[in-house]
Short mmCIF file of C-alpha atoms in Angstrom, two decimals:
data_model
loop_
_atom_site.label_atom_id
_atom_site.label_comp_id
_atom_site.label_asym_id
_atom_site.label_seq_id
_atom_site.Cartn_x
_atom_site.Cartn_y
_atom_site.Cartn_z
CA MET A 27 0.00 0.00 0.00
CA PRO A 28 1.54 3.39 -0.95
CA VAL A 29 2.56 5.52 2.01
CA ARG A 30 0.21 8.32 1.10
CA ARG A 31 -2.85 6.09 1.04
CA ALA A 32 -1.86 4.22 4.19
CA ALA A 33 -1.13 7.36 6.19
CA GLY A 34 -4.19 9.23 4.94
CA LEU A 35 -6.49 6.32 5.76
CA ALA A 36 -9.08 6.87 3.05
CA LEU A 37 -11.07 3.89 1.82
CA LEU A 38 -14.03 3.92 -0.53
CA GLY A 39 -15.75 1.00 -2.19
CA LEU A 40 -18.34 -1.71 -1.73
CA LEU A 41 -17.37 -3.71 1.34
CA SER A 42 -18.81 -6.66 3.22
CA VAL A 43 -18.17 -7.20 6.90
CA ALA A 44 -15.77 -10.14 6.91
CA ALA A 45 -17.70 -12.12 9.49
CA PRO A 46 -21.11 -13.75 9.89
CA LEU A 47 -23.61 -10.92 10.01
CA PRO A 48 -25.32 -10.52 13.39
CA ALA A 49 -29.01 -11.07 13.96
CA GLN A 50 -30.75 -7.81 13.13
CA PRO A 51 -32.17 -5.86 16.10
CA THR A 52 -35.55 -4.20 15.72
CA SER A 53 -34.12 -0.68 15.45
CA PRO A 54 -32.26 -0.01 12.16
CA SER A 55 -29.73 2.22 13.94
CA ARG A 56 -29.02 -0.52 16.49
CA ALA A 57 -28.63 -2.99 13.62
CA VAL A 58 -25.96 -0.77 12.04
CA ILE A 59 -24.14 -0.48 15.37
CA ALA A 60 -24.29 -4.28 15.78
CA ALA A 61 -22.81 -4.69 12.28
CA ARG A 62 -20.00 -2.28 13.19
CA GLN A 63 -19.28 -4.32 16.31
CA ALA A 64 -19.10 -7.44 14.15
CA PHE A 65 -16.60 -5.62 11.92
CA ASN A 66 -14.42 -4.76 14.95
CA ALA A 67 -14.55 -8.40 16.08
CA ALA A 68 -13.51 -9.53 12.59
CA ILE A 69 -10.47 -7.23 12.75
CA GLU A 70 -9.42 -8.83 16.03
CA ARG A 71 -9.79 -12.32 14.54
CA TRP A 72 -7.73 -11.23 11.54
CA ARG A 73 -5.02 -9.87 13.86
CA SER A 74 -4.75 -13.18 15.72
CA THR A 75 -4.49 -15.06 12.42
CA PHE A 76 -1.75 -12.79 11.05
CA ALA A 77 0.20 -12.29 14.26
CA THR A 78 3.31 -10.99 12.48
CA ASP A 79 1.50 -8.07 10.86
CA SER A 80 2.44 -4.61 12.16
CA LEU A 81 -1.21 -3.71 12.79
CA TYR A 82 -2.18 -4.78 16.29
CA GLY A 83 -5.82 -3.88 15.95
CA CYS A 84 -8.31 -1.14 15.11
CA VAL A 85 -11.56 -0.25 16.82
CA ARG A 86 -14.16 1.98 15.16
CA THR A 87 -16.74 3.42 17.57
CA PRO A 88 -20.02 4.87 16.24
CA ASP A 89 -21.01 8.24 17.70
CA GLN A 90 -24.13 8.80 15.60
CA VAL A 91 -26.18 6.70 13.17
CA THR A 92 -28.89 8.30 11.03
CA VAL A 93 -31.17 5.99 9.04
CA ASN A 94 -33.32 6.40 5.95
CA ALA A 95 -35.37 3.27 6.63
CA PRO A 96 -37.63 3.41 3.52
CA TRP A 97 -34.55 3.55 1.27
CA GLY A 98 -32.45 1.11 3.28
CA LEU A 99 -29.59 3.60 3.77
CA ALA A 100 -27.75 4.71 6.91
CA ASP A 101 -25.10 7.31 7.68
CA GLU A 102 -22.61 6.52 10.47
CA ALA A 103 -20.25 9.01 12.14
CA GLY A 104 -17.64 7.86 14.64
CA HIS A 105 -14.05 7.82 15.87
CA TRP A 106 -11.32 5.20 15.52
CA ARG A 107 -8.10 4.09 17.15
CA CYS A 108 -5.46 1.69 15.80
CA ARG A 109 -2.43 0.17 17.55
CA TYR A 110 0.80 -0.55 15.71
CA ALA A 111 3.80 -2.74 16.39
CA GLY A 112 7.28 -1.31 15.97
CA VAL A 113 8.08 -1.11 12.27
CA PRO A 114 10.89 -1.30 11.30
CA ALA A 115 12.00 -3.93 13.81
CA GLY A 116 13.02 -2.39 17.11
CA ALA A 117 10.90 0.75 16.84
CA PRO A 118 8.57 1.27 19.80
CA PRO A 119 4.86 0.50 19.34
CA GLY A 120 2.53 3.37 18.59
CA TYR A 121 -1.05 4.26 17.84
CA ALA A 122 -3.15 6.41 15.54
CA THR A 123 -6.52 8.02 16.15
CA GLY A 124 -9.02 9.81 13.98
CA ILE A 125 -12.57 10.18 12.81
CA TYR A 126 -14.55 8.31 10.16
CA ASN A 127 -17.86 8.16 8.37
CA GLY A 128 -19.51 5.09 6.91
CA LYS A 129 -22.37 4.58 4.47
CA TRP A 130 -24.47 1.47 5.02
CA GLN A 131 -27.07 -0.17 2.81
CA ARG A 132 -29.58 -2.90 3.55
CA ASP A 133 -29.48 -6.08 1.47
CA VAL A 134 -32.44 -8.11 0.22
CA GLY A 135 -32.27 -10.28 3.35
CA GLY A 136 -32.61 -7.25 5.65
CA SER A 137 -28.98 -7.22 6.85
CA TRP A 138 -27.00 -3.96 6.87
CA ARG A 139 -23.87 -3.99 4.71
CA LEU A 140 -21.04 -1.47 4.60
CA HIS A 141 -20.99 0.38 1.27
CA ALA A 142 -18.20 2.93 1.78
CA GLU A 143 -16.00 4.58 4.43
CA ILE A 144 -13.80 7.66 4.78
CA PHE A 145 -11.10 7.81 7.47
CA THR A 146 -9.02 10.83 8.48
CA THR A 147 -6.04 10.62 10.86
CA ARG A 148 -6.01 13.21 13.65
CA GLU A 149 -2.99 11.99 15.64
CA CYS A 150 -0.25 9.40 15.17
CA VAL A 151 2.23 8.57 17.92
CA GLY A 152 5.27 6.32 17.52
CA GLN A 153 8.12 5.69 15.13
CA SER A 154 6.51 3.08 12.91
CA THR A 155 5.96 3.55 9.18
CA ALA A 156 2.27 4.02 10.02
CA CYS A 157 3.16 7.51 11.27
CA VAL A 158 4.78 8.73 8.07
CA ARG A 159 3.19 11.96 6.86
CA PRO A 160 1.24 11.51 3.60
CA ASP A 161 2.84 12.71 0.37
CA SER A 162 1.96 16.27 -0.70
CA VAL A 163 -0.77 16.76 -3.28
CA PRO A 164 0.52 18.31 -6.54
CA ALA A 165 -0.66 21.74 -7.59
CA ALA A 166 -3.84 22.06 -9.64
CA ALA A 167 -3.23 21.90 -13.37
CA SER A 168 -5.12 25.13 -14.03
CA GLY A 169 -5.25 28.60 -12.53
CA LEU A 170 -8.94 28.31 -11.71
CA LEU A 171 -8.56 28.09 -7.91
CA PRO A 172 -8.34 31.21 -5.73
CA ALA A 173 -5.04 31.93 -3.99
CA PRO A 174 -4.66 31.03 -0.29
CA VAL A 175 -5.44 33.88 2.12
CA ALA A 176 -2.61 34.74 4.50
CA GLY A 177 -3.51 34.35 8.17
CA ARG A 178 -6.67 32.31 7.54
CA SER A 179 -6.95 29.18 9.67
CA SER A 180 -7.06 25.83 7.89
CA ALA A 181 -10.62 25.15 9.06
CA ALA A 182 -11.73 28.54 7.71
CA ALA A 183 -9.86 27.86 4.45
CA VAL A 184 -11.71 24.55 4.00
CA ARG A 185 -15.05 26.26 4.64
CA ALA A 186 -14.15 28.96 2.11
CA ALA A 187 -13.21 26.28 -0.42
CA ARG A 188 -16.59 24.61 0.16
CA ASP A 189 -18.36 27.94 -0.48
CA TRP A 190 -16.32 28.32 -3.68
CA TYR A 191 -17.35 24.79 -4.68
CA ASN A 192 -21.03 25.66 -4.15
CA ARG A 193 -20.66 28.80 -6.28
CA ALA A 194 -19.00 26.78 -9.06
CA ILE A 195 -22.00 24.39 -9.01
CA ALA A 196 -24.40 27.35 -9.15
CA ARG A 197 -22.67 28.80 -12.24
CA ARG A 198 -22.45 25.32 -13.80
CA ASP A 199 -18.67 25.41 -14.15
CA ALA A 200 -17.47 21.80 -14.41
CA ASN A 201 -13.84 22.81 -15.07
CA ALA A 202 -13.68 24.92 -11.91
CA ILE A 203 -15.19 22.09 -9.87
CA ALA A 204 -12.69 19.58 -11.26
CA ALA A 205 -9.78 21.91 -10.44
CA LEU A 206 -10.69 21.53 -6.77
CA PHE A 207 -10.30 17.73 -6.89
CA THR A 208 -7.09 15.76 -6.38
CA PRO A 209 -6.10 13.48 -9.30
CA ASP A 210 -7.33 10.40 -7.39
CA TYR A 211 -10.65 11.96 -6.36
CA HIS A 212 -13.35 9.43 -5.49
CA ALA A 213 -17.02 10.05 -4.70
CA VAL A 214 -19.95 7.90 -3.60
CA PHE A 215 -23.25 9.67 -4.20
CA GLY A 216 -26.57 9.62 -2.35
CA ARG A 217 -28.10 6.62 -4.14
CA GLY A 218 -24.79 4.72 -4.30
CA ALA A 219 -23.21 5.59 -7.66
CA HIS A 220 -19.39 5.83 -7.68
CA ILE A 221 -17.06 8.20 -9.52
CA GLU A 222 -13.32 7.44 -9.67
CA GLY A 223 -10.75 10.02 -10.85
CA VAL A 224 -10.86 13.72 -11.62
CA GLU A 225 -11.59 13.34 -15.35
CA ALA A 226 -14.53 11.02 -14.69
CA ALA A 227 -15.83 13.55 -12.15
CA ARG A 228 -15.50 16.39 -14.66
CA ALA A 229 -17.42 14.41 -17.29
CA ASP A 230 -20.11 13.54 -14.75
CA TRP A 231 -20.65 17.21 -13.85
CA ILE A 232 -20.83 18.17 -17.55
CA GLU A 233 -23.49 15.52 -18.09
CA GLU A 234 -25.34 16.59 -14.93
CA PHE A 235 -25.54 20.19 -16.12
CA ARG A 236 -26.58 19.10 -19.62
CA THR A 237 -29.42 16.78 -18.60
CA ASN A 238 -30.86 18.26 -15.41
CA GLY A 239 -31.54 21.82 -16.50
CA PRO A 240 -31.54 24.28 -13.61
CA ALA A 241 -30.26 21.73 -11.09
CA SER A 242 -28.74 23.06 -7.90
CA CYS A 243 -26.95 21.53 -4.95
CA ILE A 244 -25.80 23.21 -1.76
CA ARG A 245 -23.41 21.48 0.66
CA THR A 246 -23.16 23.16 4.07
CA ALA A 247 -20.28 22.34 6.41
CA ASP A 248 -21.34 21.66 10.00
CA ARG A 249 -17.91 20.71 11.31
CA VAL A 250 -14.35 20.80 9.96
CA THR A 251 -11.62 18.89 11.82
CA VAL A 252 -8.03 19.59 10.77
CA ASN A 253 -4.74 17.74 11.13
CA ASP A 254 -2.47 20.63 10.17
CA ASP A 255 0.76 18.67 10.57
CA TRP A 256 -0.32 16.21 7.91
CA GLY A 257 -2.29 18.65 5.74
CA LEU A 258 -5.56 16.74 6.20
CA ALA A 259 -9.10 17.92 6.97
CA HIS A 260 -12.34 16.03 7.60
CA GLU A 261 -15.53 17.93 6.74
CA ARG A 262 -18.93 16.85 7.96
CA GLY A 263 -22.10 18.54 6.73
CA HIS A 264 -25.55 18.37 5.21
CA TRP A 265 -26.64 18.74 1.60
CA GLN A 266 -29.77 19.44 -0.41
CA CYS A 267 -30.34 19.34 -4.15
CA ARG A 268 -33.08 20.24 -6.61
CA ALA A 269 -33.28 18.54 -9.97
CA THR A 270 -35.67 17.28 -12.62
CA VAL A 271 -35.60 13.49 -12.80
CA ASN A 272 -37.73 11.56 -15.29
CA GLY A 273 -39.65 14.77 -15.96
CA ALA A 274 -40.53 15.34 -12.30
CA MET A 275 -39.01 17.61 -9.69
CA ALA A 276 -37.00 15.97 -6.89
CA ARG A 277 -35.57 17.54 -3.74
CA PRO A 278 -33.23 15.01 -2.13
CA SER A 279 -31.20 15.87 0.97
CA GLY A 280 -28.92 14.17 3.45
CA ARG A 281 -25.52 14.07 5.11
CA TYR A 282 -22.06 14.16 3.56
CA THR A 283 -18.41 13.75 4.46
CA ALA A 284 -15.43 15.15 2.57
CA LYS A 285 -11.74 14.42 3.00
CA TRP A 286 -9.54 17.39 2.09
CA GLU A 287 -5.77 17.51 1.54
CA ARG A 288 -3.56 20.58 1.29
CA ASP A 289 -1.54 20.77 -1.94
CA VAL A 290 2.00 22.05 -2.41
CA THR A 291 0.71 25.59 -3.03
CA GLY A 292 -1.27 25.68 0.24
CA ARG A 293 -4.67 25.25 -1.41
CA TRP A 294 -7.14 22.75 0.04
CA ARG A 295 -8.35 20.12 -2.42
CA VAL A 296 -11.03 17.44 -2.16
CA ARG A 297 -9.78 13.85 -2.28
CA ALA A 298 -12.99 11.99 -1.41
CA GLU A 299 -16.66 12.68 -0.78
CA LEU A 300 -19.36 10.42 0.62
CA PHE A 301 -23.05 11.32 0.37
CA THR A 302 -26.03 9.55 1.93
CA THR A 303 -29.60 10.42 0.97
CA LEU A 304 -31.76 10.66 4.08
CA GLN A 305 -34.87 12.28 2.58
CA CYS A 306 -36.37 12.89 -0.86
CA VAL A 307 -39.39 15.06 -1.56
CA GLY A 308 -41.03 14.72 -4.95
CA ALA A 309 -42.95 12.39 -7.23
CA PRO A 310 -42.18 8.66 -6.86
CA ALA A 311 -40.61 8.64 -10.33
CA ALA A 312 -38.12 11.29 -9.18
CA CYS A 313 -37.48 9.89 -5.69
CA ARG A 314 -36.86 6.26 -6.50
CA PRO A 315 -34.89 4.41 -3.79
CA PRO A 316 -31.81 2.37 -4.74
CA ASP A 317 -32.18 -1.35 -5.27
CA PRO A 318 -31.30 -3.42 -2.16
CA LEU A 319 -27.91 -5.10 -2.22
CA PRO A 320 -27.86 -8.80 -3.08
CA MET A 321 -27.25 -11.21 -0.25
CA ARG A 322 -23.67 -12.43 -0.07
#
């Protein structure tokens, strides 16, 4: 695993908890928490099987779970802690801590499955390779991004970049939006579609503006947590969109998470975004829920 990806701890993709899924409690939010606990237990079993691995163990603790029961979607926010052996040999053990968000989806059997996660490291203590600072993000290829403002805090800079992002959406400027993304940008959208890479994201925005007429989306940051030493930021917020889908108006809304990284010029760029639809107002044709996942 490249150092930058390992140190940044970002993971997106369709995942299954590598353990027998627990019996589902009555409450959907409790079912998601039970599935997370099964995931933690699977990590411990993996650690005991691969005793020579440098990763002692990781525990992810949910702080909040918000469920869209009719659509079979759930948004999880929490914190994590991992323990590491000394790597290279002889280095003292250490640990890393941070925050994460997970997107869950119900399968056809009613079990909750993990669809995607974003992790951001807040602190890393020790001399192992796990505590190597991530590689710097290269500068944007174009001059479309505003210059950094001297004296502005990193959290304020991320919020300003989010406002700039919203304005670029409002003026339907796909090139400006793409300039904000890192080359390996990855997004998981409200209904579960994935976009991988900055050029795919640019093409997706061009198509969105072409087909959805006066579509609009506003993402509002509720909390920005920064690891200034590593040039990382974790943004948590809520979103709402308006679009015409299948000839009918839809107003979906929900929660989102974004992982930001500071580039070599000091600008904050988006590496990953994770959206979960928690409500949709509109005609059934415009607010169609995603298909349940197949049973594994």
